[in-house]
Coordinates of C-alpha atoms in Angstrom, one line a residue:
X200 CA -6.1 -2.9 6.0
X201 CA -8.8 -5.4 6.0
X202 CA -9.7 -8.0 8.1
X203 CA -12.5 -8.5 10.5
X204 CA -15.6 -11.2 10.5
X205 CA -17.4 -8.3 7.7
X206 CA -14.6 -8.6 5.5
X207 CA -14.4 -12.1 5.8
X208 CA -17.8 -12.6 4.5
X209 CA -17.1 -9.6 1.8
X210 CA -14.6 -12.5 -0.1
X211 CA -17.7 -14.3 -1.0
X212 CA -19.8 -11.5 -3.0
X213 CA -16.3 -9.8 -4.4
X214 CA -14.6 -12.6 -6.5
X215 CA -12.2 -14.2 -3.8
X216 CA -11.2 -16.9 -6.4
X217 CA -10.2 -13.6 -8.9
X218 CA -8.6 -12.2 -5.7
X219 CA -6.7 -15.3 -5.0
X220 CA -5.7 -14.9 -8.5
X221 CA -4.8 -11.2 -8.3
X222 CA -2.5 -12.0 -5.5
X223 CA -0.6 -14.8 -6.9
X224 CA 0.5 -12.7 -9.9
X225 CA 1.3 -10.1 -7.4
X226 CA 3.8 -12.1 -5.6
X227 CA 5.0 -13.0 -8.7
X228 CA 5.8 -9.4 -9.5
X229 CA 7.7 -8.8 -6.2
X230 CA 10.0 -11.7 -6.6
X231 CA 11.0 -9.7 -9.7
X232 CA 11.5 -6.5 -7.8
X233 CA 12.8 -7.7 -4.4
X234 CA 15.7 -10.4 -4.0
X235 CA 16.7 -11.7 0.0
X236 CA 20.4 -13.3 -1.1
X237 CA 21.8 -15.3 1.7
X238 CA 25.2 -17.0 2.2
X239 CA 26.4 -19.6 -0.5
X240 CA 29.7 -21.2 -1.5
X241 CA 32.0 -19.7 -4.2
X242 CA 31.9 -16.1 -5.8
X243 CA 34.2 -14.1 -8.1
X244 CA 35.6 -12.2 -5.4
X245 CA 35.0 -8.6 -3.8
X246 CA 36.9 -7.1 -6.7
X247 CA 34.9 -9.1 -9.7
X248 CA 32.1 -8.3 -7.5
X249 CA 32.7 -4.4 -7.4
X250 CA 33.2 -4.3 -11.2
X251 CA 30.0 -5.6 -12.3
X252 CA 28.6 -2.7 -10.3
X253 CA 30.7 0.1 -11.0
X254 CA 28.9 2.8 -13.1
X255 CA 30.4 5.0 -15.9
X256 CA 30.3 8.5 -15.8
X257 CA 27.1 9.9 -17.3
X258 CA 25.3 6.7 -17.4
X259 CA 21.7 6.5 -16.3
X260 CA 20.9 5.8 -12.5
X261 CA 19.1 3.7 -10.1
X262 CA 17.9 4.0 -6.8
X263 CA 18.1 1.1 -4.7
X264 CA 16.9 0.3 -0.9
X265 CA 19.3 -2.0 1.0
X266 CA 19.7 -3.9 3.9
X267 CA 22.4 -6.3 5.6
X268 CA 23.0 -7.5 9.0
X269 CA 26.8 -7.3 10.0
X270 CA 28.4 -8.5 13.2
X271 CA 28.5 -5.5 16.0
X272 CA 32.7 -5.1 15.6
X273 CA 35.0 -2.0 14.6
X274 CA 35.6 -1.8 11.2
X275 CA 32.6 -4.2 10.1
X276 CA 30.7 -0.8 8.5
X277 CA 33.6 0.2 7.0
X278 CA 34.4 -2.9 4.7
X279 CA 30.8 -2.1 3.8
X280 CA 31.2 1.2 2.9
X281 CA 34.8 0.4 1.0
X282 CA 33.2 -2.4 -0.9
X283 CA 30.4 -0.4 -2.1
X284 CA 33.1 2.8 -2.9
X285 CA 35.5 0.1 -4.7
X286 CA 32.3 -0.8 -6.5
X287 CA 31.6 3.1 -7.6
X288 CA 28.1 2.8 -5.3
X289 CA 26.9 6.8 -4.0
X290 CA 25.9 6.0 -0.6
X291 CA 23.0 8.5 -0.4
X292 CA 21.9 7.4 3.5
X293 CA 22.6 4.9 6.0
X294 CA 20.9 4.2 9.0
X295 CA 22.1 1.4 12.1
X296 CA 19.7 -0.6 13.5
X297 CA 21.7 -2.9 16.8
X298 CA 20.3 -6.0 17.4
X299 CA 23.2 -7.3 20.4
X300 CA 25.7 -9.1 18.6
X301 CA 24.6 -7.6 14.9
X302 CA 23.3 -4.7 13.7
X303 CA 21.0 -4.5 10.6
X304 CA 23.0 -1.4 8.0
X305 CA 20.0 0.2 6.3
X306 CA 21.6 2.0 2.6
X307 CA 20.0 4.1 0.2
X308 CA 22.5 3.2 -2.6
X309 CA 23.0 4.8 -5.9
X310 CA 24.3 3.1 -8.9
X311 CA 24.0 2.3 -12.9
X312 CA 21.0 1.4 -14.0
X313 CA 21.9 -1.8 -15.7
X314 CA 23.1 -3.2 -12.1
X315 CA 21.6 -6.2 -10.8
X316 CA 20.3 -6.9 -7.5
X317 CA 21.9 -9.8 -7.1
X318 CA 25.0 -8.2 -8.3
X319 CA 25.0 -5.4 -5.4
X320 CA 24.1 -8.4 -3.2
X321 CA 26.9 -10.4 -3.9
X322 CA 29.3 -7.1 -3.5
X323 CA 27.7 -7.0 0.2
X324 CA 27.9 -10.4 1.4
X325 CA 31.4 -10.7 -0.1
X326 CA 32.2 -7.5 2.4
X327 CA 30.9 -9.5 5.4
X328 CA 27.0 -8.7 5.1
X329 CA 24.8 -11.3 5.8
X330 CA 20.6 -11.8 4.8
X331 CA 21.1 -9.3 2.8
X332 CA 18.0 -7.6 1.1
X333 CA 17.4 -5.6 -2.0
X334 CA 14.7 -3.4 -3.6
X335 CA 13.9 -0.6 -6.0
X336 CA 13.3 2.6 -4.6
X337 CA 12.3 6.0 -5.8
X338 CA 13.0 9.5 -5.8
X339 CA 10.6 9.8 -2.3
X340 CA 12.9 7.7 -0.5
X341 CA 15.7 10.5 -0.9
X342 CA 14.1 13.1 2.0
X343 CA 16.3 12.0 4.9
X344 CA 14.7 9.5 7.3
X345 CA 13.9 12.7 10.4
X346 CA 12.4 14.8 7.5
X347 CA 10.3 11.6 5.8
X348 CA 8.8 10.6 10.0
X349 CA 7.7 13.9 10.6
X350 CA 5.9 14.3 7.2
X351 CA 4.1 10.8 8.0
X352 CA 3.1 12.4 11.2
X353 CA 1.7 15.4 10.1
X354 CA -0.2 13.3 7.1
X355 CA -1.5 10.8 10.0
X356 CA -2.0 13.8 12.0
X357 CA -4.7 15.5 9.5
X358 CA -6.8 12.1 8.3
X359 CA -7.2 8.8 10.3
X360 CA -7.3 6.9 7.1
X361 CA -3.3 8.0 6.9
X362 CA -2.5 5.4 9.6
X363 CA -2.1 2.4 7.2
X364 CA -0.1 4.3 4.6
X365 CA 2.2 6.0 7.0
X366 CA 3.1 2.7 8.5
X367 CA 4.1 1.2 5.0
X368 CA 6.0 4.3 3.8
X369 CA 7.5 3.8 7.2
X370 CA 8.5 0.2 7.5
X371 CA 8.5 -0.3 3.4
X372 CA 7.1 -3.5 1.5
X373 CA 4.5 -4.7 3.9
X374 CA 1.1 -6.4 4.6
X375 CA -1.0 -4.2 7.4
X376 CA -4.1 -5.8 8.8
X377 CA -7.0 -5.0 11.6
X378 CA -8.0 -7.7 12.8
X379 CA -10.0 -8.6 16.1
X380 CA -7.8 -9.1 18.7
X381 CA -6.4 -8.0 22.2
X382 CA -2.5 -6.6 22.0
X383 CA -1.2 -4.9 25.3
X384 CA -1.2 -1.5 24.8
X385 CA 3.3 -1.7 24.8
X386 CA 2.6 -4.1 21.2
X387 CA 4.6 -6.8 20.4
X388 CA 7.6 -7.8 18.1
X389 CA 7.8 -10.6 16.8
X390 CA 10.3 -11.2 14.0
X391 CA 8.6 -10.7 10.6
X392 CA 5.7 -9.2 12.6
X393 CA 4.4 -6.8 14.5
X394 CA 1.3 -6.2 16.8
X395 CA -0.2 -2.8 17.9
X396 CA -3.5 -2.3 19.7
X397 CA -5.3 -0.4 17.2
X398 CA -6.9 3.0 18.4
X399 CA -10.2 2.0 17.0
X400 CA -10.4 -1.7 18.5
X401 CA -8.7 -4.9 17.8
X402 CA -5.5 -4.9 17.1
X403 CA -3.1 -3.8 13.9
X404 CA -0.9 -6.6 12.5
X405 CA 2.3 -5.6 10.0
X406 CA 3.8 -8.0 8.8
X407 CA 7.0 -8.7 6.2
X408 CA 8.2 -11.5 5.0
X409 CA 11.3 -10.4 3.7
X410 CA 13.5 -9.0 6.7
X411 CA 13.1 -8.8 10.1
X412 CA 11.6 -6.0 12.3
X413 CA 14.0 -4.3 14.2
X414 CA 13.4 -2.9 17.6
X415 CA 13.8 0.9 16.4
X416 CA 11.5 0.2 13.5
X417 CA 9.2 -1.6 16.0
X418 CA 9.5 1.9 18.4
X419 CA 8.8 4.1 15.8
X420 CA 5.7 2.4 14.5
X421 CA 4.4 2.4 18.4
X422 CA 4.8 6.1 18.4
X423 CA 2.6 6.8 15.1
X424 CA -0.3 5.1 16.4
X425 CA 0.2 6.3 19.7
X426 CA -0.3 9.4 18.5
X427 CA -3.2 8.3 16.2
X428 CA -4.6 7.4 19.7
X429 CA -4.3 10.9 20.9
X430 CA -6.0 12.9 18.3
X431 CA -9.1 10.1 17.8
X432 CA -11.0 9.7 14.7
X433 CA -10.6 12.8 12.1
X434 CA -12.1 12.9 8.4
X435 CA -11.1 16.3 6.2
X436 CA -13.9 18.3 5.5
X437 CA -13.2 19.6 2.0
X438 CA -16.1 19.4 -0.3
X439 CA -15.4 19.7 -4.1
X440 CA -18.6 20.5 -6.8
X441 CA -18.7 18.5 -9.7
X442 CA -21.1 19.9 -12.5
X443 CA -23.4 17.1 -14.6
X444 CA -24.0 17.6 -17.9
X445 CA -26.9 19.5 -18.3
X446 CA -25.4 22.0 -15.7
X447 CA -26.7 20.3 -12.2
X448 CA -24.1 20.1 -9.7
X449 CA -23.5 17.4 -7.1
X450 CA -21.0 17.7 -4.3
X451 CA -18.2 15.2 -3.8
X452 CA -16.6 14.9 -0.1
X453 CA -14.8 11.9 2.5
X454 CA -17.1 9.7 4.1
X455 CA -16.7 7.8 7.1
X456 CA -19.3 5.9 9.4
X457 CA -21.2 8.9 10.4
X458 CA -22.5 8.0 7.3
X459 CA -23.5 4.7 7.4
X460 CA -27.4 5.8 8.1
X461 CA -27.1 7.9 4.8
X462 CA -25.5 5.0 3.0
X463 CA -28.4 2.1 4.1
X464 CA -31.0 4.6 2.9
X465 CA -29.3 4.9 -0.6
X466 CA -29.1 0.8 -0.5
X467 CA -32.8 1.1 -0.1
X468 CA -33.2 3.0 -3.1
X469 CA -30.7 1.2 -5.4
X470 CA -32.3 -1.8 -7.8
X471 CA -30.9 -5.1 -6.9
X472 CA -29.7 -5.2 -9.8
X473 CA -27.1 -2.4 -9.1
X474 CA -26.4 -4.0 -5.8
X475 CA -25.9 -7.0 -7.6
X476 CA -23.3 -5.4 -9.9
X477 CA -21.1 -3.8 -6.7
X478 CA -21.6 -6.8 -4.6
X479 CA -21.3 -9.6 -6.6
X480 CA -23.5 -11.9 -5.2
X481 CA -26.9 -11.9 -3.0
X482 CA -28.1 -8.8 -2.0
X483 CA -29.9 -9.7 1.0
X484 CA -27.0 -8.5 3.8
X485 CA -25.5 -5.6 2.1
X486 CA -25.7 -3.3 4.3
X487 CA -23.7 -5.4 6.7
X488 CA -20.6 -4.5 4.5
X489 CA -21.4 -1.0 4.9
X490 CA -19.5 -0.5 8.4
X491 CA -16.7 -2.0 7.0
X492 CA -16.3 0.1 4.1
X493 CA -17.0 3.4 5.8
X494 CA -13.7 2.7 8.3
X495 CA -10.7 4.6 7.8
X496 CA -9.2 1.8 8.9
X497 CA -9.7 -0.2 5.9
X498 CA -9.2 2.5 3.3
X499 CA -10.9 5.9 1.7
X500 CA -14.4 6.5 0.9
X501 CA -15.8 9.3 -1.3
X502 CA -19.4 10.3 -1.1
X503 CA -21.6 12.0 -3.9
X504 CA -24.0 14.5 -2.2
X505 CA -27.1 15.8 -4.2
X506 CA -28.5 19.1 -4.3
X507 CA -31.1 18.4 -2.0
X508 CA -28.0 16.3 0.7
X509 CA -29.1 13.3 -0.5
X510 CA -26.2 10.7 -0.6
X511 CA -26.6 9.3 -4.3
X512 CA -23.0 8.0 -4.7
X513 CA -20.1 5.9 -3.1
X514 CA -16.6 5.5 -4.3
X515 CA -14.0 3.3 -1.4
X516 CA -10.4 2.8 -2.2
X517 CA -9.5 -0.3 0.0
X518 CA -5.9 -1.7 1.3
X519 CA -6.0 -5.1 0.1
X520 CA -2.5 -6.7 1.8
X521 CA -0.1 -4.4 0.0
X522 CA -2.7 -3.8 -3.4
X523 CA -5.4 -1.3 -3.6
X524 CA -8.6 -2.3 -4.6
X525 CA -11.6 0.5 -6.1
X526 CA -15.2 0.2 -6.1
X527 CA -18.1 2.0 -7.2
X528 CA -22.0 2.2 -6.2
X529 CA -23.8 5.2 -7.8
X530 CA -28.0 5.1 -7.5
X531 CA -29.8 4.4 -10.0
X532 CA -31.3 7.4 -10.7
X533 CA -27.7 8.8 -11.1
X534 CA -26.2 6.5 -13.0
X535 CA -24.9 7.5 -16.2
X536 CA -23.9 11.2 -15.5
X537 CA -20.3 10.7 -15.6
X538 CA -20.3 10.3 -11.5
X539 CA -18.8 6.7 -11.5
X540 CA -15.9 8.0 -13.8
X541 CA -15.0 11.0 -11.6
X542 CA -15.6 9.0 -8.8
X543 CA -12.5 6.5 -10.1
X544 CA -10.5 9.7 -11.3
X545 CA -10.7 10.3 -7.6
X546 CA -10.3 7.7 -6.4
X547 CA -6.9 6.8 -8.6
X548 CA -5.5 10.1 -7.6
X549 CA -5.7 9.3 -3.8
X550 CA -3.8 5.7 -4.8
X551 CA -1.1 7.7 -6.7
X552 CA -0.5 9.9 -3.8
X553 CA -0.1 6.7 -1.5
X554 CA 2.6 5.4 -4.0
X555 CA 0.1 2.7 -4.6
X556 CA 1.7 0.5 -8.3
X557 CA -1.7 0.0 -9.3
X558 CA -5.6 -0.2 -8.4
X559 CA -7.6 -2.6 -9.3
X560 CA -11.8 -3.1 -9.7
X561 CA -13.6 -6.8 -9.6
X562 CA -16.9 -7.1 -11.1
X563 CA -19.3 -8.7 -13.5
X564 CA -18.1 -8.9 -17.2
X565 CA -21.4 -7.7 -17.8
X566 CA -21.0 -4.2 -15.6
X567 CA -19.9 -2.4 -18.7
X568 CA -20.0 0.7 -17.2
X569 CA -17.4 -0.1 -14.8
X570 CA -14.8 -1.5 -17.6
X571 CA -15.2 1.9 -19.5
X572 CA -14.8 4.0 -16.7
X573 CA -11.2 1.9 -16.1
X574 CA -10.6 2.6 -19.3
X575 CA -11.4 6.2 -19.5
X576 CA -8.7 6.8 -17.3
X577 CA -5.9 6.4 -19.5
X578 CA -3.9 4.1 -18.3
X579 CA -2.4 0.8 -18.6
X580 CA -5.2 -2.1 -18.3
X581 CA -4.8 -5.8 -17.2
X582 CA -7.7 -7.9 -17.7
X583 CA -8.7 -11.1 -16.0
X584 CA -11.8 -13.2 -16.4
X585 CA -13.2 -16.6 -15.1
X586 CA -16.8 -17.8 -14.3
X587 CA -18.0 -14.2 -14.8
X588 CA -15.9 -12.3 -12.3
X589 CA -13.4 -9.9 -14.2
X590 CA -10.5 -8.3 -12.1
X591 CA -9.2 -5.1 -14.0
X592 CA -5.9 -3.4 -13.1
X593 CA -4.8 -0.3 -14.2
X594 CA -1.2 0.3 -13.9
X595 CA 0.0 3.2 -11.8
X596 CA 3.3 5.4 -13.0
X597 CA 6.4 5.1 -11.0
X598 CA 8.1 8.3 -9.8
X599 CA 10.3 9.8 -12.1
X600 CA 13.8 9.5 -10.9
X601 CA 16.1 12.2 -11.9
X602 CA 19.9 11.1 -13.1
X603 CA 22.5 12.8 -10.8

């Protein structure tokens, strides 16, 4: 999550026109994977409709996330059901979300994987479904829904950074935000968006663009940061060595604002230069950013301890909207030691483990040393350049989903 009147003047010294970019191709990449069919005149018919989906024995699978809204009267669920039977769809959950005269039927669907979404849409709406949505999903989203909740709590429960992430695995494909604001403590629902007063100040606003919020979804996202609330601010304490070459050893651990007097010292002793490089532009305010980038709130931050307990290092993975965004400071008297690079390793894991598609880094073209360390992880690179901001993108690995 990001937004307050620090990050606001962060789009300035991080490439906002490279950002702007970033997000543009971004939406075009979820129009590809997520499809909102409405009502429209004509179709083949429910049958034409249920062959194009029907799968053949043995044929490889897909796992697909659905939604339709269908009028609150017997036997509207059970055309659903029969259409999507008739079709040779597995029906691997369903959850009912009333809305008075409607009720939103939530599907975790099963079928070949050369179907189409707008093939599984059309069976739907043909069955009586209306705004129906469709999406991808993965072999996480088969851990029933009571199962899935309580393993966001406990997750959210152990790290306050968690919050963000638990309420996207919870609500799906959605922008989160903290932003300054006043929400009564019972939230607000509000269509496509939501308000929570956010344990730490301000307020949280979720907000998706492609279905509506519905009241239980609404509820249970009220609950998690209720009981984010309770517990107050908490930061694992697991500290990891990490041996230099040359056989010194530095310590690597989370960081949060208790370290933001640590972190302005180690400003003080970085070159402008390598401020320059991280910050992309003047120098002068840094450590005004520094707040902002220690908060949980806004995403993960490793530090790099020295022998001594000197804090020579910083890595922060940041929710950006629904992208994940890396960066790296390392002192100067550190740099080039391989820190940086296990610093992204790190850092890439953590965006893996969030389900994050990808992470990406904006810098200079001439900050070499980031570009190798993207490239020394392995991975799939996207480069963009323009007036001497690059934006590189490494492409995270689906989950693998098994064939039933």
């Amino acid at each position: 999550m990001a937004d307050d009147p620090a990050a606001k003047k962060t789009d300035t010294t991080t490439g906002a026109a490279a950002r702007r970019r970033r997000r543009a191709a971004a939406a075009a990449r979820r129009g590809l994977r997520a499809w909102r069919v409405r009502p429209g005149r004509g179709g083949r018919g429910l049958r034409g409709a249920a062959a194009a989906v029907r799968r053949s024995p043995g044929s490889a699978t897909a796992l697909w996330r659905v939604r339709t809204t269908v009028r609150d009267e017997p036997g509207t669920l059970a055309r659903i059901c029969g259409a999507l039977a008739a079709g040779g769809v597995d029906i691997l959950t369903l959850q009912t979300h009333p809305l008075g005269d409607r009720t939103v039927d939530e599907f975790l669907l099963r079928t070949s994987d050369a179907v189409e979404p707008r093939e599984l849409a059309r069976l739907l709406r043909e069955a009586g479904g209306a705004d129906t949505w469709v999406e991808r999903a993965d072999a996480h989203d088969l851990v029933d829904s009571p199962t899935r909740v309580l393993h966001l709590a406990t997750r959210a429960a152990l790290d306050t950074a968690e919050l963000p992430l638990a309420l996207r695995a919870l609500l799906g494909r959605c922008a989160i935000r903290s932003v300054p604001g006043d929400t009564p403590a019972e939230g607000a629902l509000e269509g496509t968006l939501l308000r929570l007063p956010d344990p730490a100040g301000g307020e949280i606003v979720v907000e998706r663009h492609h279905v509506p919020f519905t009241p239980t979804e609404f509820a249970r996202a009220h609950a998690l940061v209720e009981l984010d609330a309770r517990l107050g601010r908490r930061t694992p304490g697991e500290r990891h060595a990490l041996t230099l070459p040359g056989g010194r050893a530095v310590t690597i651990r989370r960081a949060d604002e208790g370290d933001l007097e640590a972190a302005t010292a180690m400003h003080a002793r970085c070159s402008e230069q390598t401020l320059t490089q991280r910050y992309h532009g003047p120098v002068k305010g840094a450590d005004r950013y520094l707040r902002h980038l220690l908060s949980p709130r806004f995403g993960r931050t490793l530090a790099v301890e020295s022998p001594a307990g000197e804090l020579v290092a910083l890595g922060h993975l940041l929710w950006d909207g629904d992208e994940t965004e890396a960066a790296l400071l390392v002192e100067d008297a550190w740099q080039r030691r391989g820190i940086g690079a296990a610093l992204l390793r790190r850092l890439t894991d953590m965006a893996r483990e969030a389900r994050c598609e990808s992470v990406y880094a904006v810098t200079r073209s001439s900050n070499t040393g980031m570009v190798a360390a993207m490239r020394g992880l392995g991975l799939p690179l996207d480069y963009q350049i323009e007036e001497g901001t690059l934006v590189v993108t490494a492409a995270l690995a689906p989950a693998a989903v098994a064939p039933r």
